[in-house]
Short mmCIF file of C-alpha atoms in Angstrom, two decimals:
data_model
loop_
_atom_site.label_atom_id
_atom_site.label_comp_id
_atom_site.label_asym_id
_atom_site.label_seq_id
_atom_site.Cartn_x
_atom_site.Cartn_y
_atom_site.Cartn_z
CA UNK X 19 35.34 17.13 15.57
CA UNK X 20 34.54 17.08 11.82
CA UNK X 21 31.91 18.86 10.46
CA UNK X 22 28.33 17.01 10.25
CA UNK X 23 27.47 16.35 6.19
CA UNK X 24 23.46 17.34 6.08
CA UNK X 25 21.42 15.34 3.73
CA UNK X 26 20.54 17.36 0.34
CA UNK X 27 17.67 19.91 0.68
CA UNK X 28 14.56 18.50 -0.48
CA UNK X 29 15.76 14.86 -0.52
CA UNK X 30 14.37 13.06 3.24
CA UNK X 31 15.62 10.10 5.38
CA UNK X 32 12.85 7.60 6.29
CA UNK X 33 13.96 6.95 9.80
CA UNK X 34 12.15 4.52 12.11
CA UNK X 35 10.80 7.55 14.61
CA UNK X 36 9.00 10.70 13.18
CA UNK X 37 11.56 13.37 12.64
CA UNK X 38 10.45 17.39 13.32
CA UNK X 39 10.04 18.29 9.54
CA UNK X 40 9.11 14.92 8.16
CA UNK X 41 7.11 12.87 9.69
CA UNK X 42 7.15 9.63 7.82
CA UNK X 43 8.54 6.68 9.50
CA UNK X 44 10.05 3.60 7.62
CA UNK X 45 7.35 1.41 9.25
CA UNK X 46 4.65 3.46 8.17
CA UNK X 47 6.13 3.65 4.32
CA UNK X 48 6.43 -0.45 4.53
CA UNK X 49 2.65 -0.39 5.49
CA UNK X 50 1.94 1.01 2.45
CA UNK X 51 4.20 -1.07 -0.07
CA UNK X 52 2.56 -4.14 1.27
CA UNK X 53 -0.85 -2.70 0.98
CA UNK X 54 0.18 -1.57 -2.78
CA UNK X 55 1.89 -4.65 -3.22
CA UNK X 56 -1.64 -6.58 -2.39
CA UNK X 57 -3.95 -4.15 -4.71
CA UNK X 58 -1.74 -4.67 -7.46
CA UNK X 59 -1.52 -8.09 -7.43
CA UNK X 60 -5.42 -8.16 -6.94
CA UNK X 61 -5.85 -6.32 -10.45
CA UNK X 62 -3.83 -8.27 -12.39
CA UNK X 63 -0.66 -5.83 -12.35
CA UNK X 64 2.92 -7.06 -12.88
CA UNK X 65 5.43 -5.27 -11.49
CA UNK X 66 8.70 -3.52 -13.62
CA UNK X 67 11.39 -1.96 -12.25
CA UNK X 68 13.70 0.26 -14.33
CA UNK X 69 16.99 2.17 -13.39
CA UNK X 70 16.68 6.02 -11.77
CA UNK X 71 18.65 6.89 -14.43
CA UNK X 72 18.57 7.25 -18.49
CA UNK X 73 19.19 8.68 -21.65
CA UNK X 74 18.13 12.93 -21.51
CA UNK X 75 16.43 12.10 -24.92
CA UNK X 76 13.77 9.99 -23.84
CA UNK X 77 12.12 12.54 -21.29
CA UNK X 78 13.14 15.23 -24.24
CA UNK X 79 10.78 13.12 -26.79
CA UNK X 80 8.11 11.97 -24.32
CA UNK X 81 7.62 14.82 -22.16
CA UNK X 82 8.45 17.03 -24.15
CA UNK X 83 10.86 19.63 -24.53
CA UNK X 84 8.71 22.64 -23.40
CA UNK X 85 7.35 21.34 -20.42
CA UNK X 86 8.56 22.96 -17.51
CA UNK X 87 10.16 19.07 -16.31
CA UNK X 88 12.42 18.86 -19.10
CA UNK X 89 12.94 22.72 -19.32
CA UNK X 90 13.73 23.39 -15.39
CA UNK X 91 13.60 20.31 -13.59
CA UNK X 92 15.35 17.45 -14.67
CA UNK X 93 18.99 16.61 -12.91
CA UNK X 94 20.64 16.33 -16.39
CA UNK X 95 24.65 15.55 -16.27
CA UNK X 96 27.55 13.88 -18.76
CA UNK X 97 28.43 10.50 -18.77
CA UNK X 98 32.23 11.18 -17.95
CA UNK X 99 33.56 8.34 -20.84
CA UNK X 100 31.21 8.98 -23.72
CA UNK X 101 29.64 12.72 -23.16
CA UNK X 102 26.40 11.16 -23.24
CA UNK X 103 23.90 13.17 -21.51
CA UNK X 104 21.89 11.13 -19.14
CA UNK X 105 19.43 12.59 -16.42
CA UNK X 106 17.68 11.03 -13.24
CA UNK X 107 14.04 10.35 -13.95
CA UNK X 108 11.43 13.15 -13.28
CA UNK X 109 8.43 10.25 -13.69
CA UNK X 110 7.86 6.69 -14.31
CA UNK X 111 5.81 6.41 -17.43
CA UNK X 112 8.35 7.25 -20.24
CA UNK X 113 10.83 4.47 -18.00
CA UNK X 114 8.49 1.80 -18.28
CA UNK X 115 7.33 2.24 -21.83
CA UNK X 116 11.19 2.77 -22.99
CA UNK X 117 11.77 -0.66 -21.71
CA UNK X 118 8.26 -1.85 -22.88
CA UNK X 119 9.95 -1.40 -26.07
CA UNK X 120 12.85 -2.41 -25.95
CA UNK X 121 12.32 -5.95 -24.84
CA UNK X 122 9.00 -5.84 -26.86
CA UNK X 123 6.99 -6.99 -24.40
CA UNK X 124 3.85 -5.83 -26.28
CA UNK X 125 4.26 -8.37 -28.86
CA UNK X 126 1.29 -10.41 -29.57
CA UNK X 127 0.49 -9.74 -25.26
CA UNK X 128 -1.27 -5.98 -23.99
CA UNK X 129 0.43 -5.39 -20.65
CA UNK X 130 -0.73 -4.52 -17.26
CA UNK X 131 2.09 -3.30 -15.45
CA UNK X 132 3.02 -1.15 -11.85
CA UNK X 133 5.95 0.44 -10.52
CA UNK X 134 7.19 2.17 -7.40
CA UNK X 135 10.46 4.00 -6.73
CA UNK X 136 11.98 7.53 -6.27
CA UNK X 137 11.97 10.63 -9.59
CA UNK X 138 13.61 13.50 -9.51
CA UNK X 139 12.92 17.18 -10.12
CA UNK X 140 15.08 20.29 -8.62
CA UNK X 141 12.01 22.29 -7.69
CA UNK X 142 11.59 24.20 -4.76
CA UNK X 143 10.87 21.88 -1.60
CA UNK X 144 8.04 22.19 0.20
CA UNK X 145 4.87 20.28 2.56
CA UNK X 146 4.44 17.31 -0.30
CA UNK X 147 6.39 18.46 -2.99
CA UNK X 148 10.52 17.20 -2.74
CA UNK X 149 13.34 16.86 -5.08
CA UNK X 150 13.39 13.05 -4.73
CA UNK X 151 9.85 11.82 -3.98
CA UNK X 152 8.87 9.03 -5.00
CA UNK X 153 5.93 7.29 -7.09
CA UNK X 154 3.30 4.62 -7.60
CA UNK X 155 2.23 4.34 -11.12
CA UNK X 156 0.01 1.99 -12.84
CA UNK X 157 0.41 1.49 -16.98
CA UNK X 158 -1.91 -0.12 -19.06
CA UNK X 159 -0.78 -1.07 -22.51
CA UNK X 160 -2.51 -1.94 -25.36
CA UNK X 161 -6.26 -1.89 -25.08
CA UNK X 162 -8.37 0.66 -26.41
CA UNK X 163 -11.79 1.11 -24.92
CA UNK X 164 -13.45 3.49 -22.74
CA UNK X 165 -13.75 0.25 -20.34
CA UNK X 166 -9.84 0.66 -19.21
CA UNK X 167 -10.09 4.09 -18.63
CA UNK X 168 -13.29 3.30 -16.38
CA UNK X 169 -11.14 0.63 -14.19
CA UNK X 170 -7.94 2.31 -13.66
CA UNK X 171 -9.88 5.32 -12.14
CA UNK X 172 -11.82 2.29 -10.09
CA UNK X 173 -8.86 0.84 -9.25
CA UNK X 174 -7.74 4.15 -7.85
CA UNK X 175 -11.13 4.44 -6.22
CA UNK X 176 -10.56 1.26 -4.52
CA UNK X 177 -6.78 2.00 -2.91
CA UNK X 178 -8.85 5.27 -1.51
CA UNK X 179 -11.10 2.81 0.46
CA UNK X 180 -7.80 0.60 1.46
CA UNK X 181 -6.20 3.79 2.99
CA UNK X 182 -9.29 5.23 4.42
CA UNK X 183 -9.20 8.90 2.41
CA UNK X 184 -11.82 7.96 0.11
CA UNK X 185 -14.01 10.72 1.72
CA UNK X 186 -11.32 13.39 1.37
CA UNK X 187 -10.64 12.93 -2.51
CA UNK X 188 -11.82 14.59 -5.20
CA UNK X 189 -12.08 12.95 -8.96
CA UNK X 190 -11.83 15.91 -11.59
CA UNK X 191 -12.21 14.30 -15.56
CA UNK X 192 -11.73 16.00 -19.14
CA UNK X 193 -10.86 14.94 -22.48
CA UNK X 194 -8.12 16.48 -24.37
CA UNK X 195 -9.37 14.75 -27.68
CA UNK X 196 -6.88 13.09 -30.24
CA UNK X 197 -4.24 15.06 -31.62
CA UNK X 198 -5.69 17.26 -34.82
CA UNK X 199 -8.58 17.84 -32.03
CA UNK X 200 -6.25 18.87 -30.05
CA UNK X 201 -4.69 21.41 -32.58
CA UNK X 202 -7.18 23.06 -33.62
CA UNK X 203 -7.95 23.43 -29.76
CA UNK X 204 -4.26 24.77 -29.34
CA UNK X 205 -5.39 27.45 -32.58
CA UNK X 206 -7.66 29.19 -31.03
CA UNK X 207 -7.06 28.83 -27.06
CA UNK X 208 -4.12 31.09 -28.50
CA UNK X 209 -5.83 33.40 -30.61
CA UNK X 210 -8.01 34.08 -27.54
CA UNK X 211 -4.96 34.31 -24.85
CA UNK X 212 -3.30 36.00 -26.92
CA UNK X 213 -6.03 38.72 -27.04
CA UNK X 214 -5.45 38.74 -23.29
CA UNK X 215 -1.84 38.95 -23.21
CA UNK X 216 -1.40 42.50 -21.41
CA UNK X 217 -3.63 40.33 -18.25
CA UNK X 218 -0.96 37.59 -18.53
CA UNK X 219 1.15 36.99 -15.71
CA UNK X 220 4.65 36.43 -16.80
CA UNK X 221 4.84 32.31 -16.62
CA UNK X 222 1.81 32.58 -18.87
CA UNK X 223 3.02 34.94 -21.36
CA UNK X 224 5.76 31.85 -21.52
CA UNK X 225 3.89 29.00 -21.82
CA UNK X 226 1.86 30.67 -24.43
CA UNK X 227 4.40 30.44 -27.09
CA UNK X 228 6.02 27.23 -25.39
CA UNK X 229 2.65 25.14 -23.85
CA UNK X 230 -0.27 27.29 -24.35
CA UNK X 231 -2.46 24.47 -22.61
CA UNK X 232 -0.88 24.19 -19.35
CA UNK X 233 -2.09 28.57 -18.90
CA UNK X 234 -5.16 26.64 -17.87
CA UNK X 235 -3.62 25.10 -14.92
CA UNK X 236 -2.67 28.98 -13.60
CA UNK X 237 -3.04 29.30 -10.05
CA UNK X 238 -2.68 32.81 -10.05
CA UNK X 239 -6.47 34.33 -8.98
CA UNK X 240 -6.11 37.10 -11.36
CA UNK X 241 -6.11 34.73 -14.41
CA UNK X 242 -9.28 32.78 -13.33
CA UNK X 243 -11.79 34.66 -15.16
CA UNK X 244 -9.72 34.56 -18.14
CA UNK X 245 -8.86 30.65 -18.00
CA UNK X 246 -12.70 30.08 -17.40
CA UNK X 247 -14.20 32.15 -20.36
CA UNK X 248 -11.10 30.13 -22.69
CA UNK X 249 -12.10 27.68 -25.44
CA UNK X 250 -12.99 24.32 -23.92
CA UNK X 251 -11.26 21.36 -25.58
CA UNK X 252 -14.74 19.17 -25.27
CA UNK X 253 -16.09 21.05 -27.46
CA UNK X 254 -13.51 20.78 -30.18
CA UNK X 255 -13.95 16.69 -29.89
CA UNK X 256 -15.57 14.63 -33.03
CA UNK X 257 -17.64 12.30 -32.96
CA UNK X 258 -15.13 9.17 -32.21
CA UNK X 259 -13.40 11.23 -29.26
CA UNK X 260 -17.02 12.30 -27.92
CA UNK X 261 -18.13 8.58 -27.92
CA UNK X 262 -15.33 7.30 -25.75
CA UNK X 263 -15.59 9.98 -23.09
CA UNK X 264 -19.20 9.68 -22.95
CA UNK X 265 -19.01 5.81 -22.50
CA UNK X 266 -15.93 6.74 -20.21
CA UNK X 267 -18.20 8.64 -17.84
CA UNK X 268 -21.63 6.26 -18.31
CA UNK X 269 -19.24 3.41 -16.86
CA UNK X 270 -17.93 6.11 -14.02
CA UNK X 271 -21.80 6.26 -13.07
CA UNK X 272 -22.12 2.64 -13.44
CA UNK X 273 -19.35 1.95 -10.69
CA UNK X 274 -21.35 4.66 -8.59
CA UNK X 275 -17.93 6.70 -8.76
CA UNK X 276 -18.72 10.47 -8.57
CA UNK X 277 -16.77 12.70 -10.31
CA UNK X 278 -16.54 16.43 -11.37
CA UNK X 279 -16.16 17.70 -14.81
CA UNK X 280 -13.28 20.29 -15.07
CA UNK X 281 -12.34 21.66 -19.09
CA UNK X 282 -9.29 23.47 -17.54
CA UNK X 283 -7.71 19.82 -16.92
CA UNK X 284 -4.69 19.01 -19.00
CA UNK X 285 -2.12 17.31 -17.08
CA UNK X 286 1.43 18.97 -17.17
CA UNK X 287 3.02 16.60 -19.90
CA UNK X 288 2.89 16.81 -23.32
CA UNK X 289 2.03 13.19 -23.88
CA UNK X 290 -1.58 12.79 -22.95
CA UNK X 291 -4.87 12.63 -25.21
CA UNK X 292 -8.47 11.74 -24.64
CA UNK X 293 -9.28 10.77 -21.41
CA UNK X 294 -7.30 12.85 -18.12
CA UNK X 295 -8.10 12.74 -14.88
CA UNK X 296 -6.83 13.86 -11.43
CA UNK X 297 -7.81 12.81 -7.42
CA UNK X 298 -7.58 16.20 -5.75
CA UNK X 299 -8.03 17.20 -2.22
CA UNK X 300 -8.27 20.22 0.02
CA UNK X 301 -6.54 19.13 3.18
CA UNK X 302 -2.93 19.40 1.69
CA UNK X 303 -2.72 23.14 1.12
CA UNK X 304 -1.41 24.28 -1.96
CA UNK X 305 -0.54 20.63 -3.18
CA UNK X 306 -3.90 19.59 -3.83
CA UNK X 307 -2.93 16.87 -6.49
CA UNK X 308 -3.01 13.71 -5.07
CA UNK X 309 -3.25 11.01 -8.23
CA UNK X 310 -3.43 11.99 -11.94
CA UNK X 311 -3.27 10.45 -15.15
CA UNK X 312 -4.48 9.69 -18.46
CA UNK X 313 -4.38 8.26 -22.18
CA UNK X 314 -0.93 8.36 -24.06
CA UNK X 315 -1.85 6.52 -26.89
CA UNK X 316 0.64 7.92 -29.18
CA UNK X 317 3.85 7.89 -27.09
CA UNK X 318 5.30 3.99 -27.38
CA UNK X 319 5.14 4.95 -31.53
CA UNK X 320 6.92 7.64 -30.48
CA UNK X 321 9.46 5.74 -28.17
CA UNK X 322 10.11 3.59 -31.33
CA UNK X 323 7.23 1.03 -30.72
CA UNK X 324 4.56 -0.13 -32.60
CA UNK X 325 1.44 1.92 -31.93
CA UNK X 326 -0.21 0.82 -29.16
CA UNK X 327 -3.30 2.18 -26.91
CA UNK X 328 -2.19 2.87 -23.64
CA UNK X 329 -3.25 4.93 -20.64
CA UNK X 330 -2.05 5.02 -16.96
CA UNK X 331 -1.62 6.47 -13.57
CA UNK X 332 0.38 7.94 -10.82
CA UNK X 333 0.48 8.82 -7.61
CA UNK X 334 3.23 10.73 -4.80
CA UNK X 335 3.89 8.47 -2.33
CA UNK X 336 5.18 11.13 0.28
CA UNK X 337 1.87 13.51 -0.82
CA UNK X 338 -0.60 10.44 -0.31
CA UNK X 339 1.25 9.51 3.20
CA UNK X 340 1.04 12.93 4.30
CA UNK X 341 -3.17 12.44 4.43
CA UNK X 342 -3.27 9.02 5.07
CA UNK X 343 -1.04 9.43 8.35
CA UNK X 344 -3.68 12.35 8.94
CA UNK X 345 -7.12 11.50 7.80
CA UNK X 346 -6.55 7.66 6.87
CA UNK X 347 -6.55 4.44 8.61
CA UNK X 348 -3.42 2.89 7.90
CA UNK X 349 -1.38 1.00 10.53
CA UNK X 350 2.16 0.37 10.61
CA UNK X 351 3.44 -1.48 13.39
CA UNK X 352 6.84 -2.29 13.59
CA UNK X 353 6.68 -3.63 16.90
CA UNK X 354 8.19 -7.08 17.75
CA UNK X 355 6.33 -9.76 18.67
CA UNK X 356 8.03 -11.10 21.11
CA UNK X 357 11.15 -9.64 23.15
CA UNK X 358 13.68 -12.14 24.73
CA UNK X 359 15.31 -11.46 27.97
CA UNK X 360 17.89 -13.89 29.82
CA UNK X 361 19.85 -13.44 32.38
CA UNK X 362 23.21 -15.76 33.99
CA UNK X 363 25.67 -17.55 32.27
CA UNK X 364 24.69 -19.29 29.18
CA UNK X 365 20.88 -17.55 29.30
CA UNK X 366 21.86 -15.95 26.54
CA UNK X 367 22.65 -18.58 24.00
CA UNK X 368 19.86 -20.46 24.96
CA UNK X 369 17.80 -17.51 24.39
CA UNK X 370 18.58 -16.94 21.37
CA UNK X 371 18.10 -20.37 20.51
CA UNK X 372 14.56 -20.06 21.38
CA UNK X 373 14.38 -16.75 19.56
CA UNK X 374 15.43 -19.11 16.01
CA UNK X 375 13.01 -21.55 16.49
CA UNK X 376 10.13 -18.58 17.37
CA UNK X 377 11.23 -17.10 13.67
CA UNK X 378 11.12 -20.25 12.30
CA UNK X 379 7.42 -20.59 13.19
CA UNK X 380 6.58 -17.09 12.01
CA UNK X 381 7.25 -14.95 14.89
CA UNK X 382 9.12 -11.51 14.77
CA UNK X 383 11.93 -11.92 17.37
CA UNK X 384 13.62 -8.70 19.27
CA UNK X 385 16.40 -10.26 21.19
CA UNK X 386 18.22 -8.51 24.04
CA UNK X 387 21.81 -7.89 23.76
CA UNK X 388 24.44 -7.43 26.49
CA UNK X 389 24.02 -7.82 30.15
CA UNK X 390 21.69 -5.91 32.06
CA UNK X 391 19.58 -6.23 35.33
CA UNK X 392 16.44 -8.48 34.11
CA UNK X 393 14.86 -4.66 35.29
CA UNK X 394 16.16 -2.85 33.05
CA UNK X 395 15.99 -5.31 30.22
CA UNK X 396 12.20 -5.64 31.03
CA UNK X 397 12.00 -1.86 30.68
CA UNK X 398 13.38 -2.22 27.00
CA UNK X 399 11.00 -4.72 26.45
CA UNK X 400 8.32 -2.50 27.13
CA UNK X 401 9.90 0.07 25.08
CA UNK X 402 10.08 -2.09 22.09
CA UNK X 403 6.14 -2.21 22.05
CA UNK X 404 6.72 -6.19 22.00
CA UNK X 405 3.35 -8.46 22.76
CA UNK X 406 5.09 -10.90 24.68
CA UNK X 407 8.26 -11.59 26.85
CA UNK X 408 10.32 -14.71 26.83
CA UNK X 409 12.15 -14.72 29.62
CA UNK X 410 15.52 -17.57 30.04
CA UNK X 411 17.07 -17.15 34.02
CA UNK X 412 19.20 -19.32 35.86
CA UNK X 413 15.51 -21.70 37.27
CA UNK X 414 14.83 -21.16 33.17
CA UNK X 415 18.24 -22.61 32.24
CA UNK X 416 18.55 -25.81 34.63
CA UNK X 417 14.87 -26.95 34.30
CA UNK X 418 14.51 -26.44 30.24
CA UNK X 419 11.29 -24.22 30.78
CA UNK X 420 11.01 -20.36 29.71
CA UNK X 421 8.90 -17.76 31.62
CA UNK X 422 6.43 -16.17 29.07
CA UNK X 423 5.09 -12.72 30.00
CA UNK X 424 1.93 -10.77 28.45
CA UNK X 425 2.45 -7.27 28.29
CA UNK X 426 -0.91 -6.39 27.25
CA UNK X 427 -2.30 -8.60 30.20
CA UNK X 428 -4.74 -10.73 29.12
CA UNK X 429 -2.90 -13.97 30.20
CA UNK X 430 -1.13 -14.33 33.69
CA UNK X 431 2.72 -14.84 33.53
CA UNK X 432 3.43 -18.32 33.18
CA UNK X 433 6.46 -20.57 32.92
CA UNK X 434 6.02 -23.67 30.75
CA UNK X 435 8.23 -26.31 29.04
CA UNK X 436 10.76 -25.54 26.31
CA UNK X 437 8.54 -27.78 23.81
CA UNK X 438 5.25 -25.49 24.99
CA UNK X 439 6.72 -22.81 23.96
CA UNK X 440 5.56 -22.42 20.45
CA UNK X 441 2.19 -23.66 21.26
CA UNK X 442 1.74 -21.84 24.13
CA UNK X 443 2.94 -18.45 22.18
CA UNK X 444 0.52 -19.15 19.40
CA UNK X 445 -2.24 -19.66 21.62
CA UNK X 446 -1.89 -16.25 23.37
CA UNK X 447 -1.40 -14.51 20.12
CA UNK X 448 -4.39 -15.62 18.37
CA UNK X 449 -6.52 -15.40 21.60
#
């Protein structure tokens, strides 16, 4: 017997049953899509979809090169014909504004745009963090105000309520200013780190001289004190910068969204400015991260576009699952509606007949295949989790009726014309 080829480590199946180390079924996934698909579409959000994979430079120029993503994470390979180096996307943002630009579809027209799909980072795997995982991510393009910041982080809000987590969520907020803010910021959060740099825990002595911001994100408890007492970007903010995240936060009150100031919020990629903001939680262990975003208001100049305000969103679809199918109220049911079982010659193609014309009038159809004892076919129906059971026998077959079965019982079995059948179904259904 051949040897069995295992899936890659950190990459998961999404099987219809709940497997022992992931417990994500395909149904459950679906249940979310549609309920994504509907909040979306309720916002005013247009969906894009752009290829897993693309050119190394545009994560290299929008992430930036320092950032642990581009340094350690990416999947980064050759194009075999040209040498072109080409990598599998660690996020979604620097996707959709690439092609933003490219067909220009800022011209004269700010965009409000969604995706959903898988990224890629070779990281070690873990409870909610994978190699491929996959993403929800909202972009809002070209509008400037304090007002779009206040109903992305609303619209978040509301997809909390949708799931049923709202109550186990967390909104943390800071403002990382515009960019000389942000430099003179950078100046002395290193002068002052720096000064520390015997306490420094080796990652941090790295990111000083590669990302000195993201020493603020340290996780290690013998930092804390030191990340605390370190130079707080609000208060390197002028007066422009102040005035948005002020308004930013009245409209946050406004919406009666609650929300926690935190200065040592900076968001891991090197594109952000102003307004950040992450939806945290406690009952995921060490992945408490469950949404963040943020302004980018420079990067589509920097993509080759036109400057243009922007700001967006995004969220782990496996790490969000994980508390939904916990805490949440989500339900995915994959069950048929109705099962069909038949039973002597020529049951079965009239079955299945029946089984068309039940699709046709918006019924999901399970229909039995091969030839069993009407027992044990009964016994898959019940398996299937199926509402109803249509049942086609030899009386079935030579008077033109079907035998309809409740499983839940609420309505008595019952055998009823061929041209009932439809009506009859629809009846029990929406009793």
């Amino acid at each position: 017997m051949a040897q069995k080829i295992q899936s890659v480590k950190g990459m998961n199946d999404l099987l219809p049953v709940e497997q022992k180390d992931f417990k994500l079924t395909a149904a459950f996934w679906q249940a979310f899509e549609d309920t994504v698909t509907r909040w979306t579409k309720s916002y005013g959000y247009q969906q894009i979809r752009t290829p897993i994979v693309e050119q190394t430079g545009l994560f290299v120029r929008s992430i930036g090169e320092e950032t642990d993503v581009v340094g350690k994470e990416m999947y980064t390979f050759s194009d075999s014909n040209d040498a072109l180096s080409l990598s599998l996307r660690p996020e979604g943002t620097a996707s959709c504004l690439r092609a933003v630009v490219e067909h220009n579809l800022l011209y004269n027209n700010p965009q409000k745009l969604w995706y959903m799909g898988p990224m890629f980072r070779r990281e070690r795997p873990q409870k909610g963090r994978y190699r491929q995982f996959h993403q929800v991510g909202i972009e809002a393009l070209g509008f400037e105000g304090p007002d779009i910041d206040a109903e992305i982080v609303a619209m978040s809000a509301d997809l909390w309520q949708k799931l049923g987590i709202a109550e186990h969520l967390t909104l943390e907020i800071n403002s990382l200013g515009n960019r000389e803010e942000r430099a003179a910021h950078r100046a002395a959060l290193v002068a002052y780190l720096s000064s520390h740099e015997e306490k420094l825990d080796e990652d941090s002595k790295r990111r000083l001289k590669t990302n000195p911001l993201r020493v603020l994100d340290s996780k290690n408890p013998d930092l804390q004190d030191i990340c605390n007492a370190a130079p707080r970007l609000t208060d390197y903010l002028g007066e422009e910068s102040l005035a948005h995240y002020q308004r930013f936060k009245a409209m946050l009150g406004g919406l009666n969204i609650a929300y926690v100031e935190n200065p040592r919020l900076v968001r891991g990629l090197d594109y952000y400015n102003h307004t950040v903001f992450e939806w945290t939680t406690d009952k995921l262990g060490a992945q408490a991260t469950v949404c963040g975003g943020g302004r980018y208001d420079g990067l589509i100049e920097e993509l080759g576009g036109k400057p243009a305000a922007s700001i967006g969103f995004a969220m782990g679809i496996e790490r969000l699952l994980l508390l939904v199918a916990e805490y949440g109220s989500l339900q995915a049911d994959a069950a048929p509606d109705v099962y069909t079982v038949h039973q002597s010659e020529g049951a079965d193609l009239q079955a299945m007949k029946y089984a068309q014309t039940l699709r046709a009038a918006g019924f999901n159809v399970l229909q039995h295949s091969g030839y069993q004892s009407l027992k044990a076919q009964m016994k898959k129906a019940d398996n299937s989790g199926a509402r109803f059971v249509l049942i086609v026998a030899q009386d079935e077959l030579a008077a033109q009726t079907v035998t309809l079965k409740d499983m839940q019982g609420k309505h008595p079995q019952q055998t009823v014309a061929a041209a009932d059948l439809i009506h009859t179904l629809q009846q029990w259904k929406n009793a």
